[in-house]
Coordinates of C-alpha atoms and ligand atoms in Angstrom, one line a residue:
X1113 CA 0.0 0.0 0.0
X1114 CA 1.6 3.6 -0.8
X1115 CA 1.7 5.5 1.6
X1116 CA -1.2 8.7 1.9
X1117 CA -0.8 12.5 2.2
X1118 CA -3.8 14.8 3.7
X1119 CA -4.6 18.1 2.7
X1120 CA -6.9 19.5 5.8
X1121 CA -8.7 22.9 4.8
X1122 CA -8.8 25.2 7.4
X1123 CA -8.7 28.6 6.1
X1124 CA -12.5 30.2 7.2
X1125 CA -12.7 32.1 10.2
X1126 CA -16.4 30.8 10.3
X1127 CA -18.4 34.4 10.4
X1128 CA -21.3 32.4 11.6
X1129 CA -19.8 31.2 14.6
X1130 CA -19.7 35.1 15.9
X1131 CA -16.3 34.7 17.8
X1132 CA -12.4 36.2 17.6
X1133 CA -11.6 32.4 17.6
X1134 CA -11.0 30.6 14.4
X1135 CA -14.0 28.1 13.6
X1136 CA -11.7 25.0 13.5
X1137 CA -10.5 25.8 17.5
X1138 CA -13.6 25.8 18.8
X1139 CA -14.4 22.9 21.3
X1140 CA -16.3 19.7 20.9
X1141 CA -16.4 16.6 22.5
X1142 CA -13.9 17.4 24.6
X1143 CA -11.1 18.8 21.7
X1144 CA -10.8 21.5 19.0
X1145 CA -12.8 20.6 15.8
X1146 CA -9.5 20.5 14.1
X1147 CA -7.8 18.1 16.4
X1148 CA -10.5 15.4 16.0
X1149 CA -9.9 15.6 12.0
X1150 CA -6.0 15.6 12.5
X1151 CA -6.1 12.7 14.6
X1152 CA -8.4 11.1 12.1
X1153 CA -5.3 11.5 9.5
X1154 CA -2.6 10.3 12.0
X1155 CA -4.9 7.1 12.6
X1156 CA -3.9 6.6 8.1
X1157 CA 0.0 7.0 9.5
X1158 CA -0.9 9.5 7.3
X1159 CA 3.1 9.9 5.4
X1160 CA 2.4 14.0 5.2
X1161 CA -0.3 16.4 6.3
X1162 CA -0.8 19.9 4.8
X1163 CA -3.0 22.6 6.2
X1164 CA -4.3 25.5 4.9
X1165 CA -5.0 28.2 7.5
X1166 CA -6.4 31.8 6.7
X1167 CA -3.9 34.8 7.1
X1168 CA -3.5 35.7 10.8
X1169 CA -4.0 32.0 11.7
X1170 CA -1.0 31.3 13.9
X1171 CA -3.0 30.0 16.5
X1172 CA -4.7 27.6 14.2
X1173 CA -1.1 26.0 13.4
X1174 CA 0.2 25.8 16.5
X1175 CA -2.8 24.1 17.6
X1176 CA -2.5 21.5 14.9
X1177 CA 1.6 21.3 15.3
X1178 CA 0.4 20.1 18.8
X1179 CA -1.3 16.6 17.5
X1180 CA 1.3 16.4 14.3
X1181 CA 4.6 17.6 14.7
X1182 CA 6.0 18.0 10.9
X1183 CA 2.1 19.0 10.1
X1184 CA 3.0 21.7 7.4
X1185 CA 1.5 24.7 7.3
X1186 CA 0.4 27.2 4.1
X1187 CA -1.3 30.3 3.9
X1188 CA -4.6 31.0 1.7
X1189 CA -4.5 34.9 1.8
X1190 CA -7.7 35.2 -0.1
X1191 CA -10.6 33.1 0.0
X1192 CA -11.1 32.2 -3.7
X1193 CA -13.1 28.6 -2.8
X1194 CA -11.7 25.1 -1.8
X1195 CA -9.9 23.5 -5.1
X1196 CA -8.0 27.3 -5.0
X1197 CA -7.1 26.2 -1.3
X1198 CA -6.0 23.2 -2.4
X1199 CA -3.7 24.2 -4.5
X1200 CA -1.9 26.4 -2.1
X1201 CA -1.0 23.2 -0.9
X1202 CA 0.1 21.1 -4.0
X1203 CA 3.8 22.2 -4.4
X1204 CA 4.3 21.1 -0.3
X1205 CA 3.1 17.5 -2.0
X1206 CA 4.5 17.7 -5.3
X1207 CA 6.9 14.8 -4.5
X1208 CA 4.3 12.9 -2.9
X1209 CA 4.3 9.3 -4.5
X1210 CA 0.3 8.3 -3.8
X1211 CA -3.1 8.7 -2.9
X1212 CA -3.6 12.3 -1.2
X1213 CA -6.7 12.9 1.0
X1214 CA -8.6 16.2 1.1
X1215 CA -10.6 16.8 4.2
X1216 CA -12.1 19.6 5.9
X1217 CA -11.3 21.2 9.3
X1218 CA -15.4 21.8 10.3
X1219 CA -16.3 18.3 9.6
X1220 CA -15.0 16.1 13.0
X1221 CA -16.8 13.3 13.2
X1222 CA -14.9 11.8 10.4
X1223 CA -14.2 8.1 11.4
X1224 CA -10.5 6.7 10.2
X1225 CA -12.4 3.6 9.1
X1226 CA -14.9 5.4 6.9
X1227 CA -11.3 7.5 5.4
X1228 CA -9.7 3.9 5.2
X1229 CA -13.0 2.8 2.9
X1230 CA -12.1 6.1 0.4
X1231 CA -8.6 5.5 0.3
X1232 CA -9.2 1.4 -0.5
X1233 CA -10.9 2.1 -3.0
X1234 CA -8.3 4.3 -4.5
X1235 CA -5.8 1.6 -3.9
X1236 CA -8.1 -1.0 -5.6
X1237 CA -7.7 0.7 -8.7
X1238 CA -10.0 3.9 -9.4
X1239 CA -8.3 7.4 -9.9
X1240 CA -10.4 9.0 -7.7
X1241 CA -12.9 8.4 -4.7
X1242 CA -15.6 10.7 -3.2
X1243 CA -17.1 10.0 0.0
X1244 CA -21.0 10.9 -0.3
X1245 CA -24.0 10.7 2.2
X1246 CA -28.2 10.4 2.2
X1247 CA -30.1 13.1 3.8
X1248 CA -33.7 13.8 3.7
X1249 CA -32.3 17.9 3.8
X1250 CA -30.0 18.1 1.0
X1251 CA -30.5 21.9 0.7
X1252 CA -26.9 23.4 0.6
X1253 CA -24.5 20.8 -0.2
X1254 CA -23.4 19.2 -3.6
X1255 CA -25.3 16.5 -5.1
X1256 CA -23.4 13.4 -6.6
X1257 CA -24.4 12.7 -10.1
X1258 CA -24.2 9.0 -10.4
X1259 CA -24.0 6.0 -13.0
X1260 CA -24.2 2.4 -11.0
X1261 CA -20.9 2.9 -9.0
X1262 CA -19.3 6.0 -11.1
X1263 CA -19.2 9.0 -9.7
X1264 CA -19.9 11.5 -13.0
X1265 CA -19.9 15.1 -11.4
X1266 CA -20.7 16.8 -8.0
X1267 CA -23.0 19.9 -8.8
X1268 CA -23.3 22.7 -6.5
X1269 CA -26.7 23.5 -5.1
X1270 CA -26.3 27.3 -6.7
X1271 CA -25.5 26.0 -10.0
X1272 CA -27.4 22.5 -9.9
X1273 CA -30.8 22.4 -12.5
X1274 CA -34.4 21.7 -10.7
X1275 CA -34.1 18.0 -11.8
X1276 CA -30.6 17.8 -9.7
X1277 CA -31.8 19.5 -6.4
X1278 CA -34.0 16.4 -6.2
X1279 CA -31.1 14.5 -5.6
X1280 CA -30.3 13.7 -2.2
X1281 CA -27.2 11.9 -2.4
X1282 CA -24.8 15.0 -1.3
X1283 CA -21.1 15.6 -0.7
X1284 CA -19.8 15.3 1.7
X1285 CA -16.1 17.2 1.0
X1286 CA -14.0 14.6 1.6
X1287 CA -12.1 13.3 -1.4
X1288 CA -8.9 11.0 -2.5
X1289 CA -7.3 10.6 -5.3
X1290 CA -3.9 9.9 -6.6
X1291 CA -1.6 13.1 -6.4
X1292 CA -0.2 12.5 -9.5
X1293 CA -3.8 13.5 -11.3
X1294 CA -4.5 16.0 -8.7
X1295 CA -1.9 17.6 -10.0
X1296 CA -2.5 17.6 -13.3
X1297 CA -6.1 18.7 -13.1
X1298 CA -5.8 21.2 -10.0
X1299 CA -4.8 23.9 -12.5
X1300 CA -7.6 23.1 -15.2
X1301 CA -10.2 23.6 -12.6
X1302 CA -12.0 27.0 -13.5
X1303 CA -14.2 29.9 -11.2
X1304 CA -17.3 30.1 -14.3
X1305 CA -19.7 29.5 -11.8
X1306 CA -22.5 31.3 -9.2
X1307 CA -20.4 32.0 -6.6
X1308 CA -17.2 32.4 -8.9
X1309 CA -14.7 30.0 -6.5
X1310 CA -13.0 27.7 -7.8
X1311 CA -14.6 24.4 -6.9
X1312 CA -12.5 21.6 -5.7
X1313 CA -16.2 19.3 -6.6
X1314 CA -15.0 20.3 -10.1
X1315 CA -12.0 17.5 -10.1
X1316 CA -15.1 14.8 -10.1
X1317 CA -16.3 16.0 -13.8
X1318 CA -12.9 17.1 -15.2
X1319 CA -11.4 13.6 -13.7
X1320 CA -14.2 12.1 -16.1
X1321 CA -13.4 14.2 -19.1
X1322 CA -9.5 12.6 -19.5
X1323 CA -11.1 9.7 -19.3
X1324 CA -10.1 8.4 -15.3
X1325 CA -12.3 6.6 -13.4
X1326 CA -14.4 8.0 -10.2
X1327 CA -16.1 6.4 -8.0
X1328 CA -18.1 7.1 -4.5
X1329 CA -18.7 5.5 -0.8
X1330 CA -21.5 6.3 1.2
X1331 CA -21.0 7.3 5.3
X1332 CA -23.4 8.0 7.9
X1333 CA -25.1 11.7 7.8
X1334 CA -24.1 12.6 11.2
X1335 CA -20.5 11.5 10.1
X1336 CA -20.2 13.9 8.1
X1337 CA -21.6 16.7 9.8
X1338 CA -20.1 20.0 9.3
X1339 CA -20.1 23.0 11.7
X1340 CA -20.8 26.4 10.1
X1341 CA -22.4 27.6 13.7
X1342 CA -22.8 27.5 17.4
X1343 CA -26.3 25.2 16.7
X1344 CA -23.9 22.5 14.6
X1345 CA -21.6 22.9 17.7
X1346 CA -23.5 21.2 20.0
X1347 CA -24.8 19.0 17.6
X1348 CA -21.3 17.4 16.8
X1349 CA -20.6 17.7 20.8
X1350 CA -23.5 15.9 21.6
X1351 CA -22.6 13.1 18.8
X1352 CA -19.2 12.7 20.3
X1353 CA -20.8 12.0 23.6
X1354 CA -22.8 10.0 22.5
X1355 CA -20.0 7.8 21.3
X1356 CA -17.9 8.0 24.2
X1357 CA -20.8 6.8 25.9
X1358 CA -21.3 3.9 23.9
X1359 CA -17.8 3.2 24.0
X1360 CA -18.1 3.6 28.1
X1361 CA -21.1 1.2 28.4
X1362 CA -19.6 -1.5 25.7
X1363 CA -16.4 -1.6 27.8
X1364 CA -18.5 -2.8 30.5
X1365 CA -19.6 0.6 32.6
X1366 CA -23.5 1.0 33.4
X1367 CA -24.3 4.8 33.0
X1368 CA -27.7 5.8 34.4
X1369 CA -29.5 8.4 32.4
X1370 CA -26.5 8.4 30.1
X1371 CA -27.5 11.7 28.5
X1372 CA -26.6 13.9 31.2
X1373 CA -23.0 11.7 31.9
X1374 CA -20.5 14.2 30.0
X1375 CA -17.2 12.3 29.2
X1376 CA -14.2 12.9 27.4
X1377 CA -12.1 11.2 24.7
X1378 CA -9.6 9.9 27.2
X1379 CA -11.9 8.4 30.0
X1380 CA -10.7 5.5 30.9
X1381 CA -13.9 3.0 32.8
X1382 CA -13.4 0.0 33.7
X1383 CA -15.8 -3.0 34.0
X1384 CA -18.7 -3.1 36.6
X1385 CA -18.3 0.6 36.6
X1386 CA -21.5 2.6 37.8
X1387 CA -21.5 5.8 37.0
X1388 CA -25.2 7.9 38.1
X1389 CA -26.4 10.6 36.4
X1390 CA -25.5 14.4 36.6
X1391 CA -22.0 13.1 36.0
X1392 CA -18.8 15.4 34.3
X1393 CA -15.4 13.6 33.9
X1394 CA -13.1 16.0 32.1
X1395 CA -10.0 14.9 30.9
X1396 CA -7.5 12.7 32.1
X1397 CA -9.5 10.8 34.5
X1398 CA -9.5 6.8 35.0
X1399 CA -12.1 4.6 36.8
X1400 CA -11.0 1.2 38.3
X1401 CA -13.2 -1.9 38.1
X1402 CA -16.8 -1.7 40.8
X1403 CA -16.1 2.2 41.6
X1404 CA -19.3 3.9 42.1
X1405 CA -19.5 7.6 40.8
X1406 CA -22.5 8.9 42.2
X1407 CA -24.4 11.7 40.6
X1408 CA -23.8 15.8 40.5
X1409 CA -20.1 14.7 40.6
X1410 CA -17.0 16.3 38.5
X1411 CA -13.9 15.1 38.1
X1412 CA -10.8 16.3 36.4
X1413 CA -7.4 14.2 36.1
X1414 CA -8.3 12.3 38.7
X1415 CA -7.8 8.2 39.5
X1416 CA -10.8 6.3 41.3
X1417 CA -9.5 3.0 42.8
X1418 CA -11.0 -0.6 42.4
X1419 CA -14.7 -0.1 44.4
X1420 CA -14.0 3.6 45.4
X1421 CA -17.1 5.6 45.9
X1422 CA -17.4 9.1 44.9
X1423 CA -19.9 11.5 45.6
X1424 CA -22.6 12.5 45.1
X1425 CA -21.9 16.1 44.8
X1426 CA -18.1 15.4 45.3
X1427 CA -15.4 17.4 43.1
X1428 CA -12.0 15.5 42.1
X1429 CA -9.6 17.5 40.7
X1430 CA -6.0 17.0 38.9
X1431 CA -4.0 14.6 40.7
X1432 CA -6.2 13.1 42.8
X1433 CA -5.6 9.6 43.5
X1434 CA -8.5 8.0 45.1
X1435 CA -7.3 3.8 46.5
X1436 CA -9.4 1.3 46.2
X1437 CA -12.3 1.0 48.4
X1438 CA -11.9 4.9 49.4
X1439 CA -14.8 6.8 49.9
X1440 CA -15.4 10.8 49.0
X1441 CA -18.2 12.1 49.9
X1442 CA -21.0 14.8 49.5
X1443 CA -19.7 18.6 49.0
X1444 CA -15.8 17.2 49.2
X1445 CA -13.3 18.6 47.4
X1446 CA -9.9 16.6 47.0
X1447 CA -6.7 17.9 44.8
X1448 CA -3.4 16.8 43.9
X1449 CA -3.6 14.0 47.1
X1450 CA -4.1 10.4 47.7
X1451 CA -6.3 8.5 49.0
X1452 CA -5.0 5.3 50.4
X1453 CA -6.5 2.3 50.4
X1454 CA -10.4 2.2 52.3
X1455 CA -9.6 5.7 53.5
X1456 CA -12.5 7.9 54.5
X1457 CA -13.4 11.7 53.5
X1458 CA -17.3 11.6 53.6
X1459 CA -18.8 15.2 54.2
X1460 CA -17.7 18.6 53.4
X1461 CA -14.1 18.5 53.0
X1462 CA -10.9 19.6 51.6
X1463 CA -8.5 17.9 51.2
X1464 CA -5.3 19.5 49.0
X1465 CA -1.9 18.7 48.7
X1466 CA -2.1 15.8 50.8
X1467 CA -1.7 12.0 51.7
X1468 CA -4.8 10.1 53.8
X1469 CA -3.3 6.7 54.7
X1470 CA -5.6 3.6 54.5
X1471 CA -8.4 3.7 56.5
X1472 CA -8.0 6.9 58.2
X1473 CA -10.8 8.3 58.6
X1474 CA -11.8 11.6 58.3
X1475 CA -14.7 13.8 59.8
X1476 CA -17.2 16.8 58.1
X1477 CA -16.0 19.8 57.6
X1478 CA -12.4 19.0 57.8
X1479 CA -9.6 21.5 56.0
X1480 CA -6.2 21.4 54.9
X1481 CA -5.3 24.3 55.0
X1482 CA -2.4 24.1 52.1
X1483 CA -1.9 27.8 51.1
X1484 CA -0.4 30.3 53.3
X1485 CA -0.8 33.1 50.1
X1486 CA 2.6 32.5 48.7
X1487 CA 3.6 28.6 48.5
X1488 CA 1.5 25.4 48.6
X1489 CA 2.3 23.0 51.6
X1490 CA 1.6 19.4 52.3
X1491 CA -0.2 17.6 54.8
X1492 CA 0.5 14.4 55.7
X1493 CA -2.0 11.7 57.7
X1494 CA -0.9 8.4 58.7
X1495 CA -2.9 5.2 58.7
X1496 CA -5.7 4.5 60.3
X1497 CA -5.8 8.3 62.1
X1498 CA -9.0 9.9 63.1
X1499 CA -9.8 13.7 62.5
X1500 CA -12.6 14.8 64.4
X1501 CA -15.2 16.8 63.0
X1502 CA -14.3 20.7 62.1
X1503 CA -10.6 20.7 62.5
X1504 CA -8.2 22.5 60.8
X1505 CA -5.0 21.1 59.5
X1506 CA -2.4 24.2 58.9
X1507 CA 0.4 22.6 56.3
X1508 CA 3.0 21.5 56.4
X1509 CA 2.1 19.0 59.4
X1510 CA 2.2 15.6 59.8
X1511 CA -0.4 13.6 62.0
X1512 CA 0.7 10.3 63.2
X1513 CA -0.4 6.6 62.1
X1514 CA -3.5 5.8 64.4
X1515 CA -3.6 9.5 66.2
X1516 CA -6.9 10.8 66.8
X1517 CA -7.3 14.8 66.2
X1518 CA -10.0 16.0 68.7
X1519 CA -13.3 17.7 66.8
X1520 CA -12.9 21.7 65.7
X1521 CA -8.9 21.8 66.8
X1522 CA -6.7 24.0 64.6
X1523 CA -3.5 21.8 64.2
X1524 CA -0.5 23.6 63.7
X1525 CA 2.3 21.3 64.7
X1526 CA 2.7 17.5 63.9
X1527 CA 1.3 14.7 66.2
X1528 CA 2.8 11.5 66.9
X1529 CA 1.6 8.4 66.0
X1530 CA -1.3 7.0 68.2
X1531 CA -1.2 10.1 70.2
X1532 CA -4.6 12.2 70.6
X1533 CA -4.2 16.3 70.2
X1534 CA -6.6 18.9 71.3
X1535 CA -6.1 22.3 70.4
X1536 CA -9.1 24.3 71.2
X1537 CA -10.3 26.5 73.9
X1538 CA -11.5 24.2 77.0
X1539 CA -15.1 24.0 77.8
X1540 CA -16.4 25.2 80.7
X1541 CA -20.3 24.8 82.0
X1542 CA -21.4 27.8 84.7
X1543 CA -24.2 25.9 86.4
X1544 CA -27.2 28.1 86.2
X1545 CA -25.9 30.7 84.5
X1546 CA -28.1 31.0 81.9
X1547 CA -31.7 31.3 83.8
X1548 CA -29.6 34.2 85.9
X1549 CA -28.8 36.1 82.4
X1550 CA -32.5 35.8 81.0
X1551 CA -33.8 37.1 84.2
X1552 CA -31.3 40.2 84.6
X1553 CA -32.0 40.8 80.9
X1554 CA -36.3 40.6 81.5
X1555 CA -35.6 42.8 83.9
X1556 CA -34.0 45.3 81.9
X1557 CA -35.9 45.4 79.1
X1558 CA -39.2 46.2 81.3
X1559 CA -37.2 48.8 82.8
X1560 CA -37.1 50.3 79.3
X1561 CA -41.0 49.9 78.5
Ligands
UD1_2016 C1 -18.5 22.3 0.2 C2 -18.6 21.6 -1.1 C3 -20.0 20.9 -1.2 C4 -20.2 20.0 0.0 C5 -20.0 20.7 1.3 C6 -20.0 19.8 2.4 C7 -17.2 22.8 -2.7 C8 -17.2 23.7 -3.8 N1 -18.4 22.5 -2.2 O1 -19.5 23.4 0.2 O2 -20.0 20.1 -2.4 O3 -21.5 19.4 -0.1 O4 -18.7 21.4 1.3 O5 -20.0 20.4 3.7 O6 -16.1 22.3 -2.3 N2 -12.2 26.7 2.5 C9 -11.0 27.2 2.4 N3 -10.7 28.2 1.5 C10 -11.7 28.6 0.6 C11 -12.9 28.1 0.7 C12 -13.2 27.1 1.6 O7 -10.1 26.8 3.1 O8 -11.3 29.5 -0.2 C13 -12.5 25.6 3.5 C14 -13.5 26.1 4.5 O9 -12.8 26.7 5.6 C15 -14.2 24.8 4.9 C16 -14.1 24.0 3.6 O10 -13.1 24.5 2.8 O11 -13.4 24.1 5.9 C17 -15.5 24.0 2.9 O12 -15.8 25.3 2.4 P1 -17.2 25.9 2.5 O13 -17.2 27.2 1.9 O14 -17.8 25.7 3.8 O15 -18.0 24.9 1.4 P2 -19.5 24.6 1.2 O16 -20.2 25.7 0.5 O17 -20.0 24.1 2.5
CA2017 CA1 -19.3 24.2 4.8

């Protein structure tokens, strides 16, 4: 098989998206719309990938250098229509020996199977390959004009005849071909047309003209599905979701009311899983096997041990490694600390910059207090240590294995191990006192009256 190049057009600022942020960076499922459709391209082992950003697109190539390394970058500096952007970026391939793959930056649900499909049947012999898709709204796109399997000519809606709109087998953008006619026909293609671009859907009827072959393969509408606004955003988000989902559940994971569990690309579930609903994992997160997340929970770079359970209404956030068979409860926040093994934090806690050995247990309202305004310091409780209810732990301290902290102390210097520490005004009961004070105080206020 010879190796493929990609071509991935990014140049439109996307007017209708209303923002100072190039289209192709805007967020979905959990990356930038153009990251999806790089990583789609590095999935080929894709031998080069050329971009075409819009002037003033720095930002946009950075972002991509960041998932391809060697990605190479050229400049469109006037919008003159795709097969014009395409050829911005022929003389980067002009050595290329093989199929070269032209896909669009707004379109990120692209599948490297469904890519693999266009580029086989490339490989199996045709010149060129167009990957097209059914829709019961084809109003907009290109319609594929068809012959058995030959793929005749894509005609634009604004220049299509009545008879053609009918059609509702569309483009979908994405095209390969071998580079060697790509090149030769890139600089026949013409702008006589409604919009006057030139029209990269052109290549289809000129390929046909010299007498090459050109075929089609059909995908999934919402494959395909490209984002021209804020609407389509959350349309594509909510289609990656719903894969990562899937992929969650099929692994083994049961998600309750899985519409309202957010995940992202990387979450990593394991089997017997339950997740409940209200859920958000952000990035870099990994569940262990029988871990309970219970609902209104978020968690960010965070690792949940075999049987943990989190929540509900917990918060884990980066670097927080709960052990297996910890618990963290309602309204707790835990940060760049670990949980050891069957450790408790159940109510209103937080715990940051920290270790909890196994089993220790610790009570509502506890705080480490890690930040003294200029540097971060640790706390560090030993195994199987109590912390009554309402203390304060002031960092850097270190409580004992086995010590028990006495409820609402403020704990400013370490405690051996098995010892118990107090640190809080003494009580002290005035027998009587109160009836004493409400009668004085009667007595006043009637003085008053
Ligand atoms: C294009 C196709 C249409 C297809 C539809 C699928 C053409 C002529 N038409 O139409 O057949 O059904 O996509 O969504 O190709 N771009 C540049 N430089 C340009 C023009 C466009 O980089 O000068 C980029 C855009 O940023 C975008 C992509 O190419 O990523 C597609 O351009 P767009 O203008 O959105 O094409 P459509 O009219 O949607
Ligand atoms: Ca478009």
């Amino acid at each position: 098989m010879k190796p493929i190049a990609c071509i991935v057009l990014a140049a439109g600022m996307g007017t209708r998206m209303k923002s100072s942020c190039p289209k192709v960076l805007h967020q979905a499922g959990g990356r930038s719309l153009l990251g999806h459709v790089l990583l789609a391209a590095r999935a080929l082992e894709a031998e080069k990938v050329c971009l075409v950003v819009g002037p003033d697109m720095t930002d946009v190539t950075e972002a991509a250098e960041a998932v391809i390394l060697d990605v190479v970058s050229v400049v469109q500096a006037e919008r003159r229509g795709t097969a014009h952007a395409v050829s911005m970026a022929a003389p980067a391939l002009r050595d290329h020996d093989g199929p070269v793959l032209v896909l669009y930056g707004d379109v990120p649900l692209i599948q490297p199977e469904t890519l693999d499909r266009l580029r086989q049947i490339v490989e199996a012999g045709a010149d060129m390959a167009v990957l097209g898709f059914e829709t019961a709204n084809p109003h907009g796109y290109g319609r594929l004009i068809t012959r058995k399997d030959n793929l005749l000519a894509i005609r634009e809606q604004l220049d299509s005849s009545a008879e053609e709109n009918l059609i509702n087998i569309c483009n979908s953008g994405v095209i390969c071909l071998n580079n060697e006619l790509l090149q030769h026909l890139l600089p026949k293609i013409g702008n006589d047309n409604a919009k006057g671009e030139y029209y990269l859907t052109d290549l289809v009827g000129l390929c046909n003209e010299v007498g090459r072959s050109c075929k089609f393969a059909l995908c999934d509408e919402t494959e395909v599905l490209g984002v021209n606004d804020r609407v389509q955003l959350s349309r594509a988000d909510g289609l990656f979701q719903q894969r990562y989902r899937e992929r969650a559940m099929l692994g083994g994971a049961t998600l309750i009311g899985p519409k309202t569990v957010f995940l992202s690309p990387d979450t990593r579930i394991g089997r017997d899983v339950t997740v409940g609903p209200n859920v958000v994992i952000g990035p870099g997160v990994a569940i262990s096997e029988r871990a309970r997340i219970l609902p209104f929970s978020h968690l960010e770079g965070a690792r949940v041990g075999k049987g943990a359970v989190i929540g509900p209404y917990a918060r884990l956030r980066p670097q927080a490694d709960v052990g297996d068979g910890a618990k963290v409860g309602n309204f707790v926040e835990i940060k760049k600390a670990t949980l050891e093994a069957g450790a408790k934090v159940n109510h209103l806690t937080y715990i940051g910059d920290a270790r909890v050995g196994a089993g220790a247990n610790v009570g509502a309202g506890t705080i480490t207090c890690n930040y003294d305004g200029f540097f971060k310091h640790f706390t560090d409780i030993g195994a199987g240590a109590f912390i009554g209810s309402n203390s304060a732990l002031v960092a850097p301290v270190k409580i004992g294995d086995g010590a028990m902290i006495g409820s609402g102390s403020v704990i400013t210097s370490d405690v051996p191990a098995s010892a118990l520490a107090v640190a809080r005004g003494r009580q002290e009961n005035r027998p009587g006192w109160a009836d004493k004070f409400r009668t004085l105080m009667r007595a006043r206020k009637k003085a008053q009256s």
